[in-house]
Coordinates of C-alpha atoms in Angstrom, one line a residue:
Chain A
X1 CA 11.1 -29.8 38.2
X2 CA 7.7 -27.3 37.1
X3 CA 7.2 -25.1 39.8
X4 CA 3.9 -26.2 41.5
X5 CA 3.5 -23.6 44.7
X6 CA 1.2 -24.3 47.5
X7 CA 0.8 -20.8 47.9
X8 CA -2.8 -19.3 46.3
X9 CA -1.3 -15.7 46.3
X10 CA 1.4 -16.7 44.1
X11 CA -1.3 -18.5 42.0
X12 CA -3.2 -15.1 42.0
X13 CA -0.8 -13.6 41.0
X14 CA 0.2 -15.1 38.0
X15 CA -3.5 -15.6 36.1
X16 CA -5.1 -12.6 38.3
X17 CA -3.1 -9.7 39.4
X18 CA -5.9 -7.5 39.6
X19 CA -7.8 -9.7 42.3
X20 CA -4.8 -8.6 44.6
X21 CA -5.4 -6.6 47.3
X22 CA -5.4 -2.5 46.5
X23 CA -4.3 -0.4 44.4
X24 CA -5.4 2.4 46.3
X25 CA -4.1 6.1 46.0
X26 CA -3.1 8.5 48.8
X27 CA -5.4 11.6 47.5
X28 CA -8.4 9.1 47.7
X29 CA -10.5 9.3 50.8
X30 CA -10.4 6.4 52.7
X31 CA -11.8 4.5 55.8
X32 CA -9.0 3.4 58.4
X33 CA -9.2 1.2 60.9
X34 CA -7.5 2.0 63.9
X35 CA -7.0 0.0 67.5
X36 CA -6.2 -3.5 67.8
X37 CA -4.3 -5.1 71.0
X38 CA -3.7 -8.5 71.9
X39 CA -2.1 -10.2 75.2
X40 CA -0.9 -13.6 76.7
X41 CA -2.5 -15.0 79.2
X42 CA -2.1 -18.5 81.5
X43 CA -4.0 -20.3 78.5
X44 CA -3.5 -19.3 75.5
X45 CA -3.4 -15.4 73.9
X46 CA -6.5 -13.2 72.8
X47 CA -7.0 -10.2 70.7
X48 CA -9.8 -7.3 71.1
X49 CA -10.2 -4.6 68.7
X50 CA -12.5 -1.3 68.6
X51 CA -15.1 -0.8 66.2
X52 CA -14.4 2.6 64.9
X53 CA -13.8 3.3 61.7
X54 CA -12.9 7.1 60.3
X55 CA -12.7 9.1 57.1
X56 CA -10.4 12.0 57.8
X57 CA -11.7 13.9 61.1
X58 CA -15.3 12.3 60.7
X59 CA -16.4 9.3 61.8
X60 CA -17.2 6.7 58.6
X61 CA -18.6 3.7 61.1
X62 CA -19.4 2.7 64.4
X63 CA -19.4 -1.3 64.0
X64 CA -16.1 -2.0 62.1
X65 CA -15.0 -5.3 62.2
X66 CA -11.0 -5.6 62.4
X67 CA -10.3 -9.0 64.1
X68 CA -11.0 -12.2 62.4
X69 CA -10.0 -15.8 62.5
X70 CA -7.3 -16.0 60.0
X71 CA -8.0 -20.9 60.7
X72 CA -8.8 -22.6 63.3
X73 CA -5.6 -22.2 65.3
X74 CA -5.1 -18.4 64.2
X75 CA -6.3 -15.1 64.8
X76 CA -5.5 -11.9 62.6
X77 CA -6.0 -8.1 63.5
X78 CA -5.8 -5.2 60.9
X79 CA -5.6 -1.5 61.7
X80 CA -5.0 0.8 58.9
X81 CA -6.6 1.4 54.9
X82 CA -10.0 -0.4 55.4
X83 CA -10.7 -1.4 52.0
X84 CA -6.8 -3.0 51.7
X85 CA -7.1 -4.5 55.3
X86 CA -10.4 -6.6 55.0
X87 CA -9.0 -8.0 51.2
X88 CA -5.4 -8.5 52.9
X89 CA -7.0 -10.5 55.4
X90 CA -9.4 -12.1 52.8
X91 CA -6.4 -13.6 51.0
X92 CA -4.4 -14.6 54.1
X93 CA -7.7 -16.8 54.9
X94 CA -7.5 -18.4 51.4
X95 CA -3.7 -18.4 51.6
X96 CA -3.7 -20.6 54.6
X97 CA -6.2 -23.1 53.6
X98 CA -4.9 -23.2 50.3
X99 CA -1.8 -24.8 51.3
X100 CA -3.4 -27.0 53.6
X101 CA -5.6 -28.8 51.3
X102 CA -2.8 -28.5 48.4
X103 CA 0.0 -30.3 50.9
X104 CA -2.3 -32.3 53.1
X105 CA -0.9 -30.2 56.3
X106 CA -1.0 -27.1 58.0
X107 CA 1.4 -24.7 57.5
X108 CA 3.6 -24.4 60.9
X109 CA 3.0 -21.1 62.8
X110 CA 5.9 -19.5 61.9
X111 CA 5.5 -20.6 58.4
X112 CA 2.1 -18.9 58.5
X113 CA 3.6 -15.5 60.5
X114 CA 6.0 -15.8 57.5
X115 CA 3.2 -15.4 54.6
X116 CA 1.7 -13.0 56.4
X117 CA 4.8 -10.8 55.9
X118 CA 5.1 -11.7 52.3
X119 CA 1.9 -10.6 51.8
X120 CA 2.6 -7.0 53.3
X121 CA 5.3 -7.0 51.3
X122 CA 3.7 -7.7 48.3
X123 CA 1.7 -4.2 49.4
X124 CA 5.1 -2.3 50.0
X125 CA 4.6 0.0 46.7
X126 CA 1.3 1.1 48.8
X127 CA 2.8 1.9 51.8
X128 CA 4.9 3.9 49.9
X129 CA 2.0 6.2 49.7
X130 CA 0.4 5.8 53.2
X131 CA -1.8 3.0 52.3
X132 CA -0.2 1.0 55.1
X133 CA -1.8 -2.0 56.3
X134 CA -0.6 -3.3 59.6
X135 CA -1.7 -6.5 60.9
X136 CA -1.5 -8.3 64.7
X137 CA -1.4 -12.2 64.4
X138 CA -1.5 -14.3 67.2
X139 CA -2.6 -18.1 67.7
X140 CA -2.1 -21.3 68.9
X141 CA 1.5 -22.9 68.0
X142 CA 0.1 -26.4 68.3
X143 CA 4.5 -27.6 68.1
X144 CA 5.5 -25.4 70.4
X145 CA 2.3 -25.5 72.6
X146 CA 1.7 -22.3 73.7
X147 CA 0.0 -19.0 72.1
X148 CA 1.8 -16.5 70.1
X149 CA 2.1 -13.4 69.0
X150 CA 3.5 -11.6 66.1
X151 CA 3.2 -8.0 65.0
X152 CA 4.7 -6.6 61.9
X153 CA 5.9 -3.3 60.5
X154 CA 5.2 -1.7 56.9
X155 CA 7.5 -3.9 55.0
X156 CA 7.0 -7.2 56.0
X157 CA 9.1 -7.2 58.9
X158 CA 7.8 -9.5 61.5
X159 CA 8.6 -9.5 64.8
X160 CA 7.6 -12.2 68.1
X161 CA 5.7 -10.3 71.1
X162 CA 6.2 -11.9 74.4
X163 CA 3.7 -10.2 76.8
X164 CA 0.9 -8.4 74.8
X165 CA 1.2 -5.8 72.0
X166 CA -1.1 -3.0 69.9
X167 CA -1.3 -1.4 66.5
X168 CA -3.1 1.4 64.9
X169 CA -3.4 5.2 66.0
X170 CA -4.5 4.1 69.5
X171 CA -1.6 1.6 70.3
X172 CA 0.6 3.9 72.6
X173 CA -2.6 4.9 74.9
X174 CA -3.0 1.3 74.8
X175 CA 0.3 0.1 75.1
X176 CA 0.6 2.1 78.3
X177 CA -2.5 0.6 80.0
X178 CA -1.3 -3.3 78.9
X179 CA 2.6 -2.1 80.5
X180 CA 0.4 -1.7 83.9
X181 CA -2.6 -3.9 83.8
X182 CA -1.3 -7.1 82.2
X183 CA -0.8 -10.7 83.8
X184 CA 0.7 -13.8 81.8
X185 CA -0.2 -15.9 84.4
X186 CA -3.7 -13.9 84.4
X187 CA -7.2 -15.9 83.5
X188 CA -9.1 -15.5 80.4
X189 CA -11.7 -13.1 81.5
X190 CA -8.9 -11.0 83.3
X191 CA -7.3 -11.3 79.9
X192 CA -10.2 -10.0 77.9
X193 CA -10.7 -7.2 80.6
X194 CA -7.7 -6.2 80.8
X195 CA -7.7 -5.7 76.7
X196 CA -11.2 -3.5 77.5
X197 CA -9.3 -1.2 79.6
X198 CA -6.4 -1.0 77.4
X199 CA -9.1 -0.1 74.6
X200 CA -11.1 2.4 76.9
X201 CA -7.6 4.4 77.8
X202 CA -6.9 4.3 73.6
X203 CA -10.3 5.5 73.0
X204 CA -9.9 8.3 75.9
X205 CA -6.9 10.0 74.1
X206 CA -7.4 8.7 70.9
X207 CA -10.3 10.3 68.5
X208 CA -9.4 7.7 66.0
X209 CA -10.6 4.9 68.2
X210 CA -14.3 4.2 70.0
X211 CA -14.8 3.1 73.4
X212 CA -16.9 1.1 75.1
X213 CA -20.7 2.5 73.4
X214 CA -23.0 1.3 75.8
X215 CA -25.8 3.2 74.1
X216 CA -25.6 1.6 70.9
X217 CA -25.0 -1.4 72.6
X218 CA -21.5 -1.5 70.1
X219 CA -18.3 -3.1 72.3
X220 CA -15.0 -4.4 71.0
X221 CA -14.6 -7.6 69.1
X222 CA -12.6 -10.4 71.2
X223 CA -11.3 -13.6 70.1
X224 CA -9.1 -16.0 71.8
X225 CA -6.7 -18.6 70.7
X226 CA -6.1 -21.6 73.4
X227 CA -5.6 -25.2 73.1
X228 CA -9.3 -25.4 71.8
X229 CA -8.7 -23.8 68.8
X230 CA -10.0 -20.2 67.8
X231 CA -13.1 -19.0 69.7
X232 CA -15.0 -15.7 69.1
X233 CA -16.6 -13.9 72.4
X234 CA -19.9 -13.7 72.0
X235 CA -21.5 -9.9 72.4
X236 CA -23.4 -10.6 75.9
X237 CA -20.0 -12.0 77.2
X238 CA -18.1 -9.0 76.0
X239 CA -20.7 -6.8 77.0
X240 CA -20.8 -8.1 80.4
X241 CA -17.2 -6.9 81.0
X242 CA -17.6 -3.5 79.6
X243 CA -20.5 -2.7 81.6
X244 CA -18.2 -3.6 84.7
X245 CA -15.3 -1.7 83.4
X246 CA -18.0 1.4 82.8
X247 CA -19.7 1.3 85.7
X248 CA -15.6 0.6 87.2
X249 CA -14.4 4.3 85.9
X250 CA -17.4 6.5 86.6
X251 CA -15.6 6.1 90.4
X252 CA -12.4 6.6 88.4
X253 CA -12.4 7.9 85.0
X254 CA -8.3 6.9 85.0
X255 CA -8.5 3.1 85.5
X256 CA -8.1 0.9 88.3
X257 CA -5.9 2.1 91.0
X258 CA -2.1 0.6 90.8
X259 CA 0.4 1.1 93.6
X260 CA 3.6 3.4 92.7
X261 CA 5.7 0.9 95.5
Chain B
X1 CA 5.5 -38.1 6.3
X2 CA 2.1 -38.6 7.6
X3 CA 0.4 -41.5 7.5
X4 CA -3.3 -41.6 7.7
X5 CA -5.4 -42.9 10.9
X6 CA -8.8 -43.8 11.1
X7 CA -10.4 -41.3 13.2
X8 CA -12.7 -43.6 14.9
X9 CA -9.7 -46.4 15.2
X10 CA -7.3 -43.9 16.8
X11 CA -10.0 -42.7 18.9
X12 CA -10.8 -46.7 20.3
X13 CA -7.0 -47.0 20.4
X14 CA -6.5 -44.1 22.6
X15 CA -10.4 -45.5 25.0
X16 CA -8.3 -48.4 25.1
X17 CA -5.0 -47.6 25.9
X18 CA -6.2 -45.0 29.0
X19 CA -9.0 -47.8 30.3
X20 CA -6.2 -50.1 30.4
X21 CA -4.3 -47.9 32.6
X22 CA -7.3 -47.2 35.2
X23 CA -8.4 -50.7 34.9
X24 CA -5.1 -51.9 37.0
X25 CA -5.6 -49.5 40.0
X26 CA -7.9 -50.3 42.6
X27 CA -11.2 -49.3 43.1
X28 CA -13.0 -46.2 45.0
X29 CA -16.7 -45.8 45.9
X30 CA -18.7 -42.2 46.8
X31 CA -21.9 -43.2 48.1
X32 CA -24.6 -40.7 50.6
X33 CA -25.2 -41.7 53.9
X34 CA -27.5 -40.2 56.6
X35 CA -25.6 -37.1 57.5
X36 CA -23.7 -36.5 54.1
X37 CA -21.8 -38.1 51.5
X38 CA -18.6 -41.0 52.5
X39 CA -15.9 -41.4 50.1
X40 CA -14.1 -44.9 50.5
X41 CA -11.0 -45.9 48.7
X42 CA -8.8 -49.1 48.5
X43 CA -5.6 -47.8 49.3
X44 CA -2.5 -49.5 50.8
X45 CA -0.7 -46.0 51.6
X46 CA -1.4 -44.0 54.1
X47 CA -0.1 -40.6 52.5
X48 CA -0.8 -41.0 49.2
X49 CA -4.6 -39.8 49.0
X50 CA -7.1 -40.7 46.6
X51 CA -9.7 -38.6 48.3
X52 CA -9.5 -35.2 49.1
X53 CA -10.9 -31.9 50.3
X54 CA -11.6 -29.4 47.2
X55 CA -13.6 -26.5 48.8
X56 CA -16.1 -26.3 51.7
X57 CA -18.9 -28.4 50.3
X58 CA -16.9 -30.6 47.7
X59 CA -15.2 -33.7 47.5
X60 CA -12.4 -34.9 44.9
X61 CA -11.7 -38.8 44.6
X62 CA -9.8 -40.1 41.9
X63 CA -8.1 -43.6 40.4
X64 CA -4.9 -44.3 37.8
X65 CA -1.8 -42.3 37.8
X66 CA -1.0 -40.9 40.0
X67 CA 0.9 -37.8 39.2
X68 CA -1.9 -37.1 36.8
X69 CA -4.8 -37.0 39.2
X70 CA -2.7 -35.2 41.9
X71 CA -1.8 -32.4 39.2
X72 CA -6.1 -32.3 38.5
X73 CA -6.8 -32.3 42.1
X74 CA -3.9 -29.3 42.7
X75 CA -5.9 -27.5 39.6
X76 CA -9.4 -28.2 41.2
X77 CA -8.3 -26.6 44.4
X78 CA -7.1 -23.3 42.5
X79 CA -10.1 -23.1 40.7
X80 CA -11.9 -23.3 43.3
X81 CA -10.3 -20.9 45.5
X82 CA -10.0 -18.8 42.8
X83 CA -13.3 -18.5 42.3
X84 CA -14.3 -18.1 45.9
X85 CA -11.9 -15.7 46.4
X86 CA -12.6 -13.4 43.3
X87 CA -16.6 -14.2 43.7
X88 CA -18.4 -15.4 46.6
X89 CA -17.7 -19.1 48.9
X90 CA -21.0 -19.4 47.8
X91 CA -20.4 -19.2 44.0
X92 CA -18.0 -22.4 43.6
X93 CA -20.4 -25.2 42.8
X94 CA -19.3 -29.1 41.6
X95 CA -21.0 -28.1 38.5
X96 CA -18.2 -25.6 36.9
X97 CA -15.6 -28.1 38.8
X98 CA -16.6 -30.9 36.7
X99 CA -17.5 -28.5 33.9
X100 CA -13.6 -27.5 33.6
X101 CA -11.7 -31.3 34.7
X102 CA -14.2 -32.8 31.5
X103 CA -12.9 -29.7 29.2
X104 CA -9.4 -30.6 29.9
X105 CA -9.6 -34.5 30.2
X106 CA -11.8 -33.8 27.1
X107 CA -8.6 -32.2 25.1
X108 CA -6.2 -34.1 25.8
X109 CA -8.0 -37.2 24.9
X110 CA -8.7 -35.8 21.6
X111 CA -5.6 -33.2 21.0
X112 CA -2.5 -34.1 23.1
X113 CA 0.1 -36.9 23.1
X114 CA -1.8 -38.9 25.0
X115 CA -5.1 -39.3 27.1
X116 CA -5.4 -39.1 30.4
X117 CA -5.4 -42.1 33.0
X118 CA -7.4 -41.2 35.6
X119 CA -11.4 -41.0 36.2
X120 CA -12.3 -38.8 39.0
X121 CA -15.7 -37.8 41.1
X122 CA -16.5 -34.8 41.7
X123 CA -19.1 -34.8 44.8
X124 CA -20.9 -31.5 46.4
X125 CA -22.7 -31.9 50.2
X126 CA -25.9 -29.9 49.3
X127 CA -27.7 -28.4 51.8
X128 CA -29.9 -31.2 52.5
X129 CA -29.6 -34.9 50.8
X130 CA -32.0 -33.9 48.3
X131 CA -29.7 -31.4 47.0
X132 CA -26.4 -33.6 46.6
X133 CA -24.6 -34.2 44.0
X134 CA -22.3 -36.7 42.5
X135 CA -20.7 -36.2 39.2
X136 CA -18.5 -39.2 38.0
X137 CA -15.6 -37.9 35.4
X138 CA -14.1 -40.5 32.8
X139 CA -11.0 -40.3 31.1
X140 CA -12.2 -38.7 27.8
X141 CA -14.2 -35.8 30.1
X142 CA -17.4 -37.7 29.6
X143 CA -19.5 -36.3 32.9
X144 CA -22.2 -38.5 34.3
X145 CA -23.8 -37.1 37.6
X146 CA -25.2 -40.1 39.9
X147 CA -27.6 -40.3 42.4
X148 CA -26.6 -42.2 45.2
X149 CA -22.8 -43.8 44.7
X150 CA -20.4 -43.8 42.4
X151 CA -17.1 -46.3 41.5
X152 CA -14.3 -45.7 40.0
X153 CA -11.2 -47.4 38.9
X154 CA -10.5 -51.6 38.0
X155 CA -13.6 -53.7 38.6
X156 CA -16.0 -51.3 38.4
X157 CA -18.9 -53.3 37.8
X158 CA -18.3 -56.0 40.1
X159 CA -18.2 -53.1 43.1
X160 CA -20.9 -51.2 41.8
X161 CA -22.8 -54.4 41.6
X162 CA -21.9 -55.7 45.1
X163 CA -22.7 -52.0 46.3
X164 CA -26.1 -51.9 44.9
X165 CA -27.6 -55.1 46.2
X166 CA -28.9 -53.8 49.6
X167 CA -27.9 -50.0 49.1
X168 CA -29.7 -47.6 51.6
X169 CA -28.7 -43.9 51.3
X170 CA -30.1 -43.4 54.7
X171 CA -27.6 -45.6 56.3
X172 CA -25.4 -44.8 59.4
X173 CA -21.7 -43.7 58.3
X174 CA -20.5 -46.9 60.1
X175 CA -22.9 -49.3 58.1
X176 CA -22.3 -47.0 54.6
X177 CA -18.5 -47.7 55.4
X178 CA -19.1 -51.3 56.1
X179 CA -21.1 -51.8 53.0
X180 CA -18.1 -50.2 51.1
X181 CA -15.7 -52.6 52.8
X182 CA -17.5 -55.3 51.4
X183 CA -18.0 -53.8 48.1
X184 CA -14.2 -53.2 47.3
X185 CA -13.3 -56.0 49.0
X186 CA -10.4 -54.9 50.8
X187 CA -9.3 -53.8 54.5
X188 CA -7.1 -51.3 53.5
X189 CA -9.7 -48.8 53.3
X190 CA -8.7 -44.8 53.4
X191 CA -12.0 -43.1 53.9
X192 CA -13.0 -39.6 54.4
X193 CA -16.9 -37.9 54.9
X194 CA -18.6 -34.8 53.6
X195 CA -20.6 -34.1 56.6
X196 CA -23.7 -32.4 57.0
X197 CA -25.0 -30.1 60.0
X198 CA -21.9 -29.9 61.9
X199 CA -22.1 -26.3 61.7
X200 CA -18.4 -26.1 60.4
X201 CA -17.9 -24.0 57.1
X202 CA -15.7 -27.0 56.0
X203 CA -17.8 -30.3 55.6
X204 CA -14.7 -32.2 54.8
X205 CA -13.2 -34.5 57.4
X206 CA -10.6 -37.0 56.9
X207 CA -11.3 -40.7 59.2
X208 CA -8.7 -41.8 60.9
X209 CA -7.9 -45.5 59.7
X210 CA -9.3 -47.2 62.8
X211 CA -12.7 -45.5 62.2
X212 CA -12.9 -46.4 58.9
X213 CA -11.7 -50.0 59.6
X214 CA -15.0 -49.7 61.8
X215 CA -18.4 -50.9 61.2

């Protein structure tokens, strides 16, 4: 039987290789994009990511955007080589709807966490040479109906996140902050704020990662994956929260209290 | 040895033998509508399509065989994604979409074995009605673009005919559905819209079979 993939990277790769994400070298300067975390909450899951994006020590921009809807059920983060990211995202997007017009059905969400690692993999030789590209997915497993999350590691390995997780140069600051602050059970808007404080302890260690910029009026991107589908917060909703969060830490520039017992 | 052929003759042998083909599948009709373009077929399965989504703004419906048009629709989709991806979303037009199915229906009904069976129509949701398109797609990659609706398949004239008495292009999408009932005759109707103003990136939506049934 004449091979007829449903999958448009395949198909790329066969009549235009050099449309594939990269090459990229390690002695070239390049932007990276750095903190992106994601969570579970009573709904559904959502992602936030910063807006920073540097070249070496410097910072190369203040608006970034690392956190896109990868269909309408699906959400995908990068952190990492900007210029690889944004195309490695580009093709996941095509990849996806590719096979759903090709087979008349969407991929499941595992078979979609699965491309996502082949398409790492097909970067491996990069990473090689520190061009890693690490992505966050998370979505809206309309079978198993609930939100999930996947994060991956620089070969394609993919691995299921229960609570909430983080990538890029940020993610342990972060990381720390979800370990305290996080709720499954939480609402959406404790969700989303609970991913700002997350972001404002990354950006408070990390000089990789921005915070909240009030002045510039410049806050994390959020989207959220529920039931609904794939929604994007819009900037007043987002800004909302970081003003409280702001306005929060100038009482305590740590975070909220907790209680040690 | 080779024997000599008529050029002409064994091109009318080779119009014949593919019209023949097409001529015993059923019909399908792409006609505008208020809010975008509806395309209608008479089809007794219910997962075999004959309409289908190519790219954001562009339709594909086809009649004859089967594993002929499904392999043209496959291709249509990776050229168009292709192109999207390695250009702009913005950069994949109908035009080059019909441009390349009438190059290769085109060669093969002069060069290969044989011809294909199939006509197809190739139909792009502009940005307002003024601006759509319809390009009908014949077995020897003649191109014809229409204005309001196009039919494809066995009958043709008798549907077109029955669609054109009456035809409004500002109809509702229950009445343009209705009117394409009638037309092909039949109530086994798989139906799908090009929809404008939704505010979706992808104008393509697939009706269930009660709302095409509708009307």
């Amino acid at each position: 039987m004449p091979h007829l993939s449903a999958s448009f990277a395949e198909y790329l790769r066969l009549v235009a290789p050099e449309a594939l994400p990269g090459p990229g070298h390690p002695d070239l300067p390049a932007v990276h994009g750095t903190t992106i975390v994601a969570a579970r909450y009573r709904d559904g899951v959502v992602m936030a990511g910063d807006r920073r994006a540097t070249m070496g020590s410097a910072i190369a921009m203040r608006d970034i955007e690392k956190v896109f809807s990868a269909d309408d059920h699906s959400i995908v983060g990068v952190a990492g080589v900007a210029g690889i990211a944004v195309e490695l995202v580009r093709l996941f997007q095509v990849e996806l709807e590719h096979f759903e017009k090709v087979e008349g059905t969407r991929l499941s969400f595992d078979g979609k966490a699965n491309r996502l690692g082949a398409l790492i993999r097909g970067n491996l030789a990069q990473a090689m040479q520190g061009m890693v590209v690490l992505p966050l997915f998370i979505g809206w497993d309309e079978r198993a109906g609930r939100g999930r999350m996947f994060s991956y590691d620089a070969t394609g390995g993919r691995y299921e996140e229960h609570d909430f997780c983080s990538v890029g140069s940020g993610s342990a600051f972060a990381r720390g902050a979800l370990k305290k602050l996080h709720d499954p059970e939480a609402d959406e808007l404790t969700a989303v704020a609970t991913l700002l404080q997350s972001l404002y302890d990354a950006a408070d260690d990390d000089s990789a990662t921005s915070g909240l910029d009030l002045t510039r009026g410049i806050f994390p991107l959020v989207m959220r994956a529920s039931a609904d589908g794939v929604a994007r917060w819009s900037e007043d909703g987002v800004r909302e929260v970081a003003e409280a969060i702001v306005t929060a830490r100038i009482g305590r520039p740590d975070g909220p209290r907790g209680r040690a017992l | 040895m080779p024997f000599y052929v008529n050029p002409e003759q064994l091109m009318l042998d080779r119009a014949e033998f593919a019209r023949k083909g097409i001529s015993r599948g059923r019909a399908v009709v792409v006609l505008r509508y208020a809010d975008g373009i509806a395309m209608v077929a008479d089809n007794h399965s219910t997962t075999l399509n004959k309409v289908s989504e190519i790219y954001d703004r562009i339709g594909f419906a086809a009649v004859g065989r089967y594993n002929e048009f499904e392999a043209l629709r496959v291709a249509g989709i990776r050229h168009a994604d292709l192109r999207g991806y390695a250009y702009d979303r913005s950069d994949v037009t109908a035009r080059s979409l019909a441009g390349a199915y009438s190059a290769q229906l085109g060669a093969a009904f002069s060069g290969a074995e044989k011809p294909f069976e199939v006509e197809l129509i190739v139909a792009e949701l502009g940005e307002s009605s003024a601006d759509d398109v319809l390009y009908r797609v014949s077995y020897d990659g003649v191109i014809t673009d229409e204005t309001d609706l196009a039919v494809i398949g066995g009958d043709v004239e008798h549907v077109a005919e029955r669609l054109r008495a009456g035809f409004d292009p500002q109809a509702s999408l229950d009445e343009a559905l209705a009117a394409a009932r009638r037309a092909l005759g039949s109530s086994s109707i798989e139906a799908a819209v090009l929809e404008r103003g939704t505010g979706r990136r992808r104008t393509f939506r697939r009706l269930p079979r009660q709302e095409a049934r509708r009307g």
